[in-house]
Amino acid sequence: MDLRPALDGYYGIPQEARLLFSALGGLQAIELSGLLQMSKRITRGGVSPKQLISNAERVHRFSRTVVSLKGNTAVDWKGGAAEFIEGVLAAWRLRLETFLRFSPIRLRAFETRYFEDFVWQQLFARSVPATERARVLQSNHWICPSPWRWMHAAGIERATLFKSSRYPRIDTQGMDVFVAQTPYPGRVSKGTALVVHYHDAIPILMPHTISDRAFHQASHFHAMAANVRDGAYFVCVSEATRKDLLALFPEAEPRAVTIHNMLPSHYFPSEPEPDRVPGIVRRYLHGDFLPKGKSGIARQPYVLARRFGSEEEKTAFYARALGSGSRFLLMVSTLEPRKNHMRLLEAWQALRDSTDPELKLVLVGHIGWDYQEALAACIPGIEQGSLFMLQGVPADALRILYRQAAVTICPSVGEGFDFSGAEAMRCGGVVAASDIPVHNEVYGEAAEFFDPYDTASVVRALCHLMYEPGADQRREALRTAGLEHSVRYLPEHIVPQWEAFLQRAAEEARAARH
């Protein structure tokens, strides 16, 4: 299973990659291993399967892999020059492989037992409950030295010349199934089923909302086209995502299924704990954000936390602003255009101006791309002490925020699944969400819906849940419905679907091998 996304980020695809690996690792019928691969750097170290070397040398090579995954491996300028030349030759080899038939990319072994702390902390700890630590550490891993982005570039260059993409081959002999996260820029050995865990078609259908648009749009489309031609299976995280896939590639229909994302055991219903909210907000405040210019030089920082003259003043402020009896809206998402922060900011300010001047807003998530307008709109609220921007909030603390928030808002204009609403429901929270197909599917009747393009519609939905007669009863009804609805995303319901699907894919792969 591809673990490249697990090296980065808290939510979305990185979270689902970690949770799925842990869940599949608990199945007795599966021998599971991860694929370690970097996006832009060669992954070094590891041992060839049949290589006869001393144990000390094996551990040294595994240790080099750890260093490689964390950063540069050169010890001086000579080593750096040698690695640069090696990289140039490796990139050209990938290009030629798309035209000619070279030997496949050889995978190298990595043994977990020597580096359990690294594997746990860097790959899994951000999303997987500590109770599952032993489970994920029982698996070893394979190393793909070729960078994922270089493999994409090789296929895109070939498509530019011949109108059809073709990608380097990786050696997966002996493996029944390879599960990739997003369309994969590679081919697998005969007898291995390529399974694309497909999260969304946003890079193609909404390219104006993504980062590095030219690369991500081209890499997503050409890799997906090649995967479809190669007979890959697609496990889509929602039926809405599956429909988008089949609108683009209807020939994938026999091999495309829907299996929803799963929720971790971190999230569960509990009693409100309002006294913990001020401390959580203080602990995970974003602080200053330093945007980088094209030259890499930091620009004027965004100050994303209110300043105080003393610690006593700070403590008193947070206790007053977010203590028992306070009301706040919550949004959990990376700050990027598709997530629609601006609409929420406008609706929140309208509510403060017209109805509830004490209503607070808590935004949880990292700063993504095209953030300038939204960040600028956040600054007045931060300075007033009514808006709080958090990052790196662990699941235990996020559970408290979900439960304590008056409403968790999911205003996105496009999604593949959207964890935040389902997580909030599992914690006993109340959800209001944009009226888009995937939200209607995933949240069902357990959320209040609004038009994501109409600020007045957001305001009406929030007033309906918070201020109009009967609002308390409506929130409690949604809270109850959300707890019942979110059960369908627990591992005990999702994992059996994966097990049945993988059994089918493995059987078909073995038949093709013979």
Short mmCIF file of C-alpha atoms in Angstrom, two decimals:
data_model
loop_
_atom_site.label_atom_id
_atom_site.label_comp_id
_atom_site.label_asym_id
_atom_site.label_seq_id
_atom_site.Cartn_x
_atom_site.Cartn_y
_atom_site.Cartn_z
CA MET A 1 0.00 0.00 0.00
CA ASP A 2 1.25 3.46 -1.00
CA LEU A 3 2.20 5.42 2.13
CA ARG A 4 3.66 8.53 0.48
CA PRO A 5 0.79 10.80 1.70
CA ALA A 6 1.25 9.55 5.28
CA LEU A 7 4.56 11.42 5.50
CA ASP A 8 2.74 14.76 5.46
CA GLY A 9 -0.38 16.42 6.82
CA TYR A 10 -3.03 15.69 9.43
CA TYR A 11 -6.30 15.44 7.51
CA GLY A 12 -7.79 14.27 4.23
CA ILE A 13 -5.77 11.81 2.13
CA PRO A 14 -2.89 11.52 4.65
CA GLN A 15 -5.36 10.66 7.42
CA GLU A 16 -7.23 8.08 5.34
CA ALA A 17 -3.97 6.45 4.17
CA ARG A 18 -2.88 5.92 7.79
CA LEU A 19 -6.28 4.69 8.98
CA LEU A 20 -6.70 2.27 6.07
CA PHE A 21 -3.21 0.81 6.53
CA SER A 22 -3.88 0.19 10.21
CA ALA A 23 -7.30 -1.32 9.52
CA LEU A 24 -6.01 -3.68 6.80
CA GLY A 25 -3.13 -4.65 9.07
CA GLY A 26 -5.67 -6.20 11.41
CA LEU A 27 -6.93 -8.67 8.79
CA GLN A 28 -5.48 -12.15 9.24
CA ALA A 29 -5.81 -13.05 5.54
CA ILE A 30 -3.59 -10.18 4.39
CA GLU A 31 0.18 -9.84 4.53
CA LEU A 32 0.51 -6.07 4.40
CA SER A 33 3.51 -3.89 3.56
CA GLY A 34 3.84 -0.18 2.85
CA LEU A 35 5.53 1.57 -0.06
CA LEU A 36 7.85 4.39 1.02
CA GLN A 37 8.41 6.99 -1.68
CA MET A 38 9.16 10.71 -1.68
CA SER A 39 7.54 13.24 -3.99
CA LYS A 40 10.60 15.18 -5.10
CA ARG A 41 13.66 13.38 -3.70
CA ILE A 42 15.26 9.99 -4.29
CA THR A 43 14.57 7.65 -1.38
CA ARG A 44 17.89 6.04 -0.51
CA GLY A 45 18.97 3.03 1.47
CA GLY A 46 17.15 -0.24 1.85
CA VAL A 47 18.26 -3.72 0.88
CA SER A 48 17.66 -5.75 -2.25
CA PRO A 49 15.66 -8.87 -1.34
CA LYS A 50 18.37 -11.40 -2.28
CA GLN A 51 21.35 -9.33 -1.15
CA LEU A 52 23.73 -11.14 1.23
CA ILE A 53 25.26 -8.61 3.61
CA SER A 54 26.02 -8.43 7.31
CA ASN A 55 23.32 -7.41 9.76
CA ALA A 56 25.28 -4.26 10.63
CA GLU A 57 25.32 -3.23 6.97
CA ARG A 58 21.59 -3.95 6.67
CA VAL A 59 20.80 -1.71 9.62
CA HIS A 60 23.11 0.99 8.21
CA ARG A 61 21.18 0.95 4.94
CA PHE A 62 17.84 1.10 6.71
CA SER A 63 19.16 4.02 8.73
CA ARG A 64 20.09 5.80 5.49
CA THR A 65 16.46 5.43 4.42
CA VAL A 66 15.32 7.20 7.60
CA VAL A 67 17.80 10.02 6.95
CA SER A 68 16.65 10.20 3.32
CA LEU A 69 12.99 10.48 4.28
CA LYS A 70 13.82 13.28 6.70
CA GLY A 71 16.04 15.34 4.39
CA ASN A 72 19.34 15.58 2.52
CA THR A 73 21.69 12.57 2.79
CA ALA A 74 24.92 14.15 1.51
CA VAL A 75 27.60 14.76 4.16
CA ASP A 76 29.62 17.28 2.11
CA TRP A 77 29.65 19.10 -1.22
CA LYS A 78 31.25 16.15 -3.02
CA GLY A 79 28.45 13.86 -1.87
CA GLY A 80 25.93 16.50 -2.87
CA ALA A 81 27.44 16.76 -6.36
CA ALA A 82 27.40 12.97 -6.75
CA GLU A 83 23.77 12.81 -5.69
CA PHE A 84 22.88 15.59 -8.13
CA ILE A 85 24.47 13.68 -11.02
CA GLU A 86 22.76 10.47 -9.88
CA GLY A 87 19.44 12.32 -9.85
CA VAL A 88 19.88 13.67 -13.38
CA LEU A 89 20.68 10.17 -14.69
CA ALA A 90 17.74 8.67 -12.79
CA ALA A 91 15.33 11.25 -14.21
CA TRP A 92 16.47 10.52 -17.76
CA ARG A 93 16.14 6.80 -17.18
CA LEU A 94 12.51 7.32 -16.18
CA ARG A 95 11.90 9.32 -19.34
CA LEU A 96 13.43 6.62 -21.53
CA GLU A 97 11.45 3.91 -19.75
CA THR A 98 8.23 5.50 -21.03
CA PHE A 99 9.44 4.98 -24.62
CA LEU A 100 11.55 1.81 -24.35
CA ARG A 101 11.30 -1.33 -22.25
CA PHE A 102 14.01 -1.15 -19.63
CA SER A 103 14.03 -3.35 -16.57
CA PRO A 104 11.46 -2.19 -14.01
CA ILE A 105 12.21 -0.01 -11.01
CA ARG A 106 13.51 -2.39 -8.36
CA LEU A 107 12.00 -2.01 -4.93
CA ARG A 108 14.19 -2.36 -1.84
CA ALA A 109 13.24 -3.74 1.55
CA PHE A 110 12.97 -1.76 4.79
CA GLU A 111 12.52 -3.54 8.14
CA THR A 112 10.42 -1.78 10.75
CA ARG A 113 11.78 -3.53 13.86
CA TYR A 114 14.94 -1.42 13.99
CA PHE A 115 13.15 1.92 13.59
CA GLU A 116 9.80 1.59 15.33
CA ASP A 117 9.86 5.09 16.80
CA PHE A 118 10.47 6.68 13.40
CA VAL A 119 7.82 4.61 11.63
CA TRP A 120 5.22 5.33 14.31
CA GLN A 121 5.96 9.03 14.77
CA GLN A 122 6.47 9.97 11.13
CA LEU A 123 3.94 7.75 9.38
CA PHE A 124 1.07 6.94 11.73
CA ALA A 125 0.89 8.84 15.04
CA ARG A 126 -0.96 11.86 13.63
CA SER A 127 -4.09 9.84 12.83
CA VAL A 128 -3.90 6.29 14.22
CA PRO A 129 -4.90 5.68 17.87
CA ALA A 130 -1.97 4.63 20.07
CA THR A 131 -3.87 1.41 20.87
CA GLU A 132 -3.18 0.34 17.27
CA ARG A 133 0.56 1.07 17.43
CA ALA A 134 1.62 -2.59 17.69
CA ARG A 135 -0.57 -3.44 14.71
CA VAL A 136 1.02 -0.96 12.29
CA LEU A 137 4.53 -1.77 13.52
CA GLN A 138 4.19 -5.45 12.62
CA SER A 139 4.40 -4.58 8.91
CA ASN A 140 7.63 -4.08 6.97
CA HIS A 141 7.93 -1.81 3.97
CA TRP A 142 9.29 -1.50 0.46
CA ILE A 143 11.20 1.49 -0.88
CA CYS A 144 10.62 2.97 -4.33
CA PRO A 145 13.75 5.08 -4.92
CA SER A 146 12.32 7.03 -7.87
CA PRO A 147 10.47 10.21 -6.80
CA TRP A 148 6.74 10.17 -7.39
CA ARG A 149 6.80 13.58 -9.09
CA TRP A 150 9.60 12.53 -11.46
CA MET A 151 7.54 9.51 -12.53
CA HIS A 152 4.60 11.81 -13.22
CA ALA A 153 6.79 14.17 -15.24
CA ALA A 154 8.06 11.31 -17.40
CA GLY A 155 4.50 10.27 -18.30
CA ILE A 156 3.36 13.83 -18.96
CA GLU A 157 6.31 14.46 -21.31
CA ARG A 158 5.44 11.36 -23.31
CA ALA A 159 1.79 12.40 -23.50
CA THR A 160 2.87 15.81 -24.82
CA LEU A 161 4.64 14.12 -27.73
CA PHE A 162 2.31 11.19 -28.45
CA LYS A 163 -1.07 12.31 -26.99
CA SER A 164 -1.05 9.26 -24.75
CA SER A 165 0.68 8.83 -21.41
CA ARG A 166 2.82 5.85 -20.44
CA TYR A 167 4.62 5.43 -17.15
CA PRO A 168 7.65 3.59 -15.75
CA ARG A 169 7.10 0.11 -14.43
CA ILE A 170 7.79 -0.93 -10.83
CA ASP A 171 8.66 -4.50 -9.93
CA THR A 172 5.74 -5.90 -7.93
CA GLN A 173 6.30 -9.58 -8.66
CA GLY A 174 4.82 -11.76 -5.94
CA MET A 175 2.39 -9.08 -4.81
CA ASP A 176 -1.30 -9.71 -5.42
CA VAL A 177 -2.46 -6.12 -4.96
CA PHE A 178 -0.87 -2.68 -4.96
CA VAL A 179 -3.09 0.03 -3.43
CA ALA A 180 -2.17 3.53 -4.63
CA GLN A 181 -3.37 6.78 -3.10
CA THR A 182 -4.65 8.91 -6.03
CA PRO A 183 -3.88 8.02 -9.69
CA TYR A 184 -0.44 6.37 -9.72
CA PRO A 185 2.34 7.30 -12.19
CA GLY A 186 3.51 3.76 -12.70
CA ARG A 187 2.70 0.34 -14.07
CA VAL A 188 2.82 -2.85 -12.02
CA SER A 189 4.03 -6.35 -12.86
CA LYS A 190 1.73 -8.84 -14.55
CA GLY A 191 -0.28 -10.65 -11.92
CA THR A 192 -0.52 -7.64 -9.58
CA ALA A 193 -3.83 -5.81 -9.36
CA LEU A 194 -3.41 -2.02 -9.35
CA VAL A 195 -6.02 -0.48 -7.04
CA VAL A 196 -6.40 3.30 -7.05
CA HIS A 197 -7.92 4.62 -3.84
CA TYR A 198 -9.72 7.48 -5.56
CA HIS A 199 -10.51 10.50 -3.40
CA ASP A 200 -11.82 13.09 -5.88
CA ALA A 201 -11.61 14.46 -9.42
CA ILE A 202 -11.08 18.04 -8.24
CA PRO A 203 -7.72 18.53 -10.06
CA ILE A 204 -9.62 17.99 -13.32
CA LEU A 205 -13.09 19.39 -12.60
CA MET A 206 -12.05 22.31 -10.37
CA PRO A 207 -8.43 23.06 -11.35
CA HIS A 208 -8.84 26.73 -10.46
CA THR A 209 -8.99 25.75 -6.78
CA ILE A 210 -5.80 23.64 -6.51
CA SER A 211 -2.13 24.47 -5.99
CA ASP A 212 0.54 24.08 -8.69
CA ARG A 213 -2.36 23.90 -11.16
CA ALA A 214 -0.57 23.00 -14.37
CA PHE A 215 1.29 20.06 -12.84
CA HIS A 216 -1.48 18.68 -10.68
CA GLN A 217 -4.12 18.90 -13.41
CA ALA A 218 -1.88 17.20 -15.99
CA SER A 219 -0.47 14.60 -13.60
CA HIS A 220 -3.91 13.63 -12.30
CA PHE A 221 -5.52 13.31 -15.74
CA HIS A 222 -2.72 11.50 -17.57
CA ALA A 223 -2.01 9.07 -14.72
CA MET A 224 -5.71 8.28 -14.34
CA ALA A 225 -6.08 7.73 -18.09
CA ALA A 226 -3.13 5.35 -18.02
CA ASN A 227 -4.46 3.52 -14.94
CA VAL A 228 -7.82 3.03 -16.67
CA ARG A 229 -6.13 1.71 -19.84
CA ASP A 230 -4.05 -0.66 -17.73
CA GLY A 231 -7.16 -2.16 -16.15
CA ALA A 232 -6.80 -0.69 -12.69
CA TYR A 233 -9.52 -0.99 -10.06
CA PHE A 234 -10.87 2.18 -8.45
CA VAL A 235 -12.10 2.32 -4.86
CA CYS A 236 -13.92 5.66 -4.63
CA VAL A 237 -14.46 7.33 -1.25
CA SER A 238 -18.01 8.37 -2.15
CA GLU A 239 -20.60 7.64 -4.82
CA ALA A 240 -20.32 11.28 -5.89
CA THR A 241 -16.61 10.72 -6.57
CA ARG A 242 -17.40 7.51 -8.46
CA LYS A 243 -19.86 9.38 -10.68
CA ASP A 244 -17.22 12.00 -11.47
CA LEU A 245 -14.75 9.24 -12.39
CA LEU A 246 -17.24 7.51 -14.70
CA ALA A 247 -18.26 10.81 -16.32
CA LEU A 248 -14.63 11.10 -17.44
CA PHE A 249 -13.87 7.41 -18.05
CA PRO A 250 -17.08 5.36 -18.42
CA GLU A 251 -15.00 2.31 -19.41
CA ALA A 252 -13.84 2.07 -15.76
CA GLU A 253 -17.37 1.23 -14.56
CA PRO A 254 -16.89 -2.56 -14.11
CA ARG A 255 -13.82 -1.96 -11.94
CA ALA A 256 -15.03 1.03 -9.91
CA VAL A 257 -16.66 0.59 -6.49
CA THR A 258 -17.57 2.92 -3.64
CA ILE A 259 -16.22 2.35 -0.14
CA HIS A 260 -16.55 5.34 2.14
CA ASN A 261 -13.73 6.65 4.31
CA MET A 262 -13.59 5.45 7.89
CA LEU A 263 -13.46 7.32 11.17
CA PRO A 264 -10.84 6.53 13.83
CA SER A 265 -11.72 5.52 17.35
CA HIS A 266 -10.40 8.90 18.57
CA TYR A 267 -13.86 10.31 17.87
CA PHE A 268 -16.73 9.20 20.05
CA PRO A 269 -19.72 10.76 21.86
CA SER A 270 -18.97 12.29 25.21
CA GLU A 271 -20.29 14.85 27.65
CA PRO A 272 -19.43 18.52 26.98
CA GLU A 273 -16.17 19.75 28.57
CA PRO A 274 -16.40 23.54 28.20
CA ASP A 275 -13.61 24.19 30.71
CA ARG A 276 -11.06 22.60 28.36
CA VAL A 277 -11.80 24.85 25.38
CA PRO A 278 -9.75 27.93 26.44
CA GLY A 279 -6.66 25.81 27.06
CA ILE A 280 -7.01 23.95 23.77
CA VAL A 281 -7.33 27.17 21.80
CA ARG A 282 -4.34 28.76 23.54
CA ARG A 283 -2.16 25.68 23.08
CA TYR A 284 -2.70 25.27 19.34
CA LEU A 285 -2.92 28.88 18.15
CA HIS A 286 -1.34 29.35 14.76
CA GLY A 287 0.84 32.31 15.72
CA ASP A 288 2.61 34.26 12.97
CA PHE A 289 2.51 33.03 9.38
CA LEU A 290 5.48 33.92 7.17
CA PRO A 291 4.55 33.72 3.47
CA LYS A 292 7.44 33.08 1.09
CA GLY A 293 7.97 35.04 -2.10
CA LYS A 294 9.09 33.44 -5.36
CA SER A 295 12.70 34.05 -4.36
CA GLY A 296 12.13 32.19 -1.08
CA ILE A 297 12.49 35.39 0.95
CA ALA A 298 9.88 35.81 3.68
CA ARG A 299 7.40 38.64 3.18
CA GLN A 300 5.59 40.65 5.83
CA PRO A 301 4.16 38.14 8.35
CA TYR A 302 0.49 37.66 9.07
CA VAL A 303 -0.11 37.97 12.81
CA LEU A 304 -2.65 35.21 13.49
CA ALA A 305 -2.90 35.45 17.27
CA ARG A 306 -3.81 38.37 19.50
CA ARG A 307 -1.00 40.03 21.46
CA PHE A 308 -1.11 40.51 25.24
CA GLY A 309 0.87 42.54 27.73
CA SER A 310 1.13 39.79 30.33
CA GLU A 311 0.38 36.14 30.94
CA GLU A 312 -2.31 37.08 33.47
CA GLU A 313 -4.06 39.24 30.88
CA LYS A 314 -3.89 36.41 28.34
CA THR A 315 -5.30 33.84 30.76
CA ALA A 316 -8.17 36.11 31.76
CA PHE A 317 -9.01 36.89 28.14
CA TYR A 318 -9.28 33.25 26.99
CA ALA A 319 -11.27 32.25 30.05
CA ARG A 320 -13.72 35.07 29.33
CA ALA A 321 -13.88 34.66 25.53
CA LEU A 322 -14.14 30.87 25.34
CA GLY A 323 -15.12 29.70 28.79
CA SER A 324 -18.38 28.17 29.95
CA GLY A 325 -21.36 29.92 28.39
CA SER A 326 -19.49 31.13 25.30
CA ARG A 327 -20.69 30.25 21.80
CA PHE A 328 -18.44 29.53 18.85
CA LEU A 329 -18.67 28.20 15.33
CA LEU A 330 -16.05 25.68 14.21
CA MET A 331 -14.53 24.91 10.82
CA VAL A 332 -11.85 22.24 10.33
CA SER A 333 -10.05 22.48 7.00
CA THR A 334 -6.90 23.59 5.23
CA LEU A 335 -7.22 27.23 4.18
CA GLU A 336 -7.57 27.09 0.39
CA PRO A 337 -10.13 28.42 -2.13
CA ARG A 338 -12.27 25.29 -2.50
CA LYS A 339 -13.03 25.21 1.21
CA ASN A 340 -14.95 28.50 0.97
CA HIS A 341 -13.68 30.24 4.10
CA MET A 342 -14.69 33.64 2.71
CA ARG A 343 -18.38 32.69 2.63
CA LEU A 344 -18.24 31.56 6.26
CA LEU A 345 -16.40 34.71 7.32
CA GLU A 346 -19.05 36.88 5.67
CA ALA A 347 -21.91 34.93 7.27
CA TRP A 348 -20.26 34.95 10.71
CA GLN A 349 -19.71 38.70 10.57
CA ALA A 350 -23.31 39.24 9.46
CA LEU A 351 -24.54 37.24 12.46
CA ARG A 352 -22.33 39.24 14.82
CA ASP A 353 -23.59 42.52 13.37
CA SER A 354 -27.28 41.60 13.44
CA THR A 355 -27.88 38.98 16.10
CA ASP A 356 -25.02 37.81 18.32
CA PRO A 357 -22.05 40.18 18.79
CA GLU A 358 -20.38 37.68 21.16
CA LEU A 359 -20.35 34.77 18.68
CA LYS A 360 -16.79 33.49 18.20
CA LEU A 361 -15.26 31.63 15.24
CA VAL A 362 -12.59 28.91 15.54
CA LEU A 363 -10.76 27.84 12.37
CA VAL A 364 -8.62 24.69 12.58
CA GLY A 365 -6.20 23.84 9.77
CA HIS A 366 -2.96 24.69 8.06
CA ILE A 367 -2.47 27.57 5.62
CA GLY A 368 -2.66 26.16 2.10
CA TRP A 369 -2.56 28.20 -1.10
CA ASP A 370 -4.28 31.27 -2.56
CA TYR A 371 -4.87 32.28 1.04
CA GLN A 372 -4.28 36.04 0.80
CA GLU A 373 -7.90 37.21 0.65
CA ALA A 374 -9.11 34.88 3.40
CA LEU A 375 -6.21 35.63 5.74
CA ALA A 376 -6.66 39.37 5.28
CA ALA A 377 -10.36 38.94 6.14
CA CYS A 378 -9.43 37.05 9.33
CA ILE A 379 -7.12 39.73 10.74
CA PRO A 380 -9.83 42.12 12.10
CA GLY A 381 -11.53 39.28 13.98
CA ILE A 382 -8.20 38.14 15.41
CA GLU A 383 -7.39 41.65 16.59
CA GLN A 384 -10.87 41.98 18.16
CA GLY A 385 -10.40 38.68 19.98
CA SER A 386 -13.37 37.01 18.30
CA LEU A 387 -11.62 34.76 15.74
CA PHE A 388 -9.07 32.07 16.56
CA MET A 389 -6.86 30.21 14.06
CA LEU A 390 -5.46 26.85 15.19
CA GLN A 391 -3.18 24.25 13.64
CA GLY A 392 -1.88 20.80 14.55
CA VAL A 393 -4.80 20.06 16.88
CA PRO A 394 -4.63 16.40 17.97
CA ALA A 395 -7.70 14.21 17.83
CA ASP A 396 -8.42 14.25 21.59
CA ALA A 397 -8.53 18.06 21.63
CA LEU A 398 -10.43 18.26 18.34
CA ARG A 399 -13.07 15.94 19.77
CA ILE A 400 -13.71 18.47 22.54
CA LEU A 401 -14.04 21.32 20.03
CA TYR A 402 -16.46 19.33 17.86
CA ARG A 403 -18.63 18.56 20.89
CA GLN A 404 -18.55 22.04 22.35
CA ALA A 405 -19.05 24.07 19.15
CA ALA A 406 -22.52 25.53 18.65
CA VAL A 407 -22.27 24.33 15.03
CA THR A 408 -19.48 22.78 12.94
CA ILE A 409 -19.60 24.37 9.48
CA CYS A 410 -18.57 22.55 6.27
CA PRO A 411 -18.97 25.23 3.55
CA SER A 412 -16.81 23.69 0.80
CA VAL A 413 -17.83 23.98 -2.86
CA GLY A 414 -16.22 20.65 -3.77
CA GLU A 415 -15.22 17.51 -1.85
CA GLY A 416 -14.48 13.84 -2.23
CA PHE A 417 -15.76 12.86 1.22
CA ASP A 418 -15.15 15.61 3.86
CA PHE A 419 -14.10 14.11 7.17
CA SER A 420 -14.91 17.10 9.37
CA GLY A 421 -18.70 16.79 9.32
CA ALA A 422 -18.67 13.04 9.92
CA GLU A 423 -16.12 13.46 12.74
CA ALA A 424 -18.24 16.15 14.35
CA MET A 425 -21.32 13.91 14.20
CA ARG A 426 -19.41 11.03 15.83
CA CYS A 427 -18.41 13.37 18.68
CA GLY A 428 -21.99 14.50 19.26
CA GLY A 429 -21.62 17.77 17.39
CA VAL A 430 -24.12 19.65 15.23
CA VAL A 431 -23.31 20.07 11.53
CA ALA A 432 -24.29 22.62 8.88
CA ALA A 433 -22.93 21.93 5.40
CA SER A 434 -22.97 23.18 1.85
CA ASP A 435 -25.65 21.67 -0.35
CA ILE A 436 -23.36 19.75 -2.71
CA PRO A 437 -23.80 16.11 -3.86
CA VAL A 438 -21.09 14.59 -1.69
CA HIS A 439 -22.38 16.29 1.48
CA ASN A 440 -25.92 15.13 0.77
CA GLU A 441 -24.58 11.60 0.36
CA VAL A 442 -22.17 11.47 3.29
CA TYR A 443 -24.15 13.50 5.85
CA GLY A 444 -27.66 12.47 4.79
CA GLU A 445 -30.44 13.96 6.94
CA ALA A 446 -28.10 14.55 9.88
CA ALA A 447 -27.03 18.06 8.78
CA GLU A 448 -28.56 21.43 7.99
CA PHE A 449 -27.78 22.44 4.40
CA PHE A 450 -27.18 25.82 2.74
CA ASP A 451 -26.19 27.25 -0.63
CA PRO A 452 -22.38 27.64 -0.54
CA TYR A 453 -22.51 30.56 -3.00
CA ASP A 454 -25.06 32.61 -1.02
CA THR A 455 -24.04 34.28 2.24
CA ALA A 456 -27.69 34.90 3.15
CA SER A 457 -28.37 31.17 2.85
CA VAL A 458 -25.56 30.40 5.32
CA VAL A 459 -26.93 33.02 7.72
CA ARG A 460 -30.45 31.57 7.47
CA ALA A 461 -29.18 28.05 8.19
CA LEU A 462 -27.26 29.20 11.25
CA CYS A 463 -30.17 31.29 12.53
CA HIS A 464 -32.44 28.26 12.11
CA LEU A 465 -30.07 26.21 14.28
CA MET A 466 -29.11 28.83 16.85
CA TYR A 467 -31.52 31.75 17.25
CA GLU A 468 -35.03 31.07 15.92
CA PRO A 469 -37.75 29.56 18.13
CA GLY A 470 -37.16 25.82 18.52
CA ALA A 471 -33.44 26.11 17.66
CA ASP A 472 -32.34 24.14 20.72
CA GLN A 473 -34.65 21.27 19.83
CA ARG A 474 -33.44 21.28 16.21
CA ARG A 475 -29.80 21.11 17.31
CA GLU A 476 -30.53 18.23 19.66
CA ALA A 477 -32.39 16.39 16.90
CA LEU A 478 -29.41 16.80 14.56
CA ARG A 479 -27.04 15.73 17.34
CA THR A 480 -29.00 12.50 17.81
CA ALA A 481 -29.31 11.90 14.06
CA GLY A 482 -25.58 12.55 13.56
CA LEU A 483 -24.59 9.98 16.19
CA GLU A 484 -26.77 7.37 14.50
CA HIS A 485 -25.70 8.30 10.96
CA SER A 486 -21.94 8.38 11.61
CA VAL A 487 -21.93 4.75 12.79
CA ARG A 488 -21.80 3.69 9.13
CA TYR A 489 -18.26 5.11 8.84
CA LEU A 490 -16.79 3.13 11.73
CA PRO A 491 -14.12 0.52 10.88
CA GLU A 492 -16.40 -2.42 11.70
CA HIS A 493 -18.63 -1.38 8.78
CA ILE A 494 -15.94 -0.21 6.32
CA VAL A 495 -13.20 -2.83 6.74
CA PRO A 496 -15.35 -5.83 5.69
CA GLN A 497 -16.09 -4.03 2.43
CA TRP A 498 -12.35 -3.59 1.81
CA GLU A 499 -11.68 -7.21 2.72
CA ALA A 500 -14.25 -8.52 0.25
CA PHE A 501 -13.03 -6.20 -2.49
CA LEU A 502 -9.34 -7.06 -2.00
CA GLN A 503 -10.15 -10.76 -2.03
CA ARG A 504 -11.83 -10.33 -5.40
CA ALA A 505 -8.94 -8.27 -6.80
CA ALA A 506 -6.35 -10.76 -5.50
CA GLU A 507 -8.18 -13.73 -7.00
CA GLU A 508 -8.38 -12.03 -10.39
CA ALA A 509 -4.69 -11.07 -10.16
CA ARG A 510 -3.65 -14.66 -9.39
CA ALA A 511 -5.73 -15.90 -12.32
CA ALA A 512 -3.98 -13.42 -14.63
CA ARG A 513 -0.59 -14.54 -13.31
CA HIS A 514 -1.29 -18.08 -14.44
#
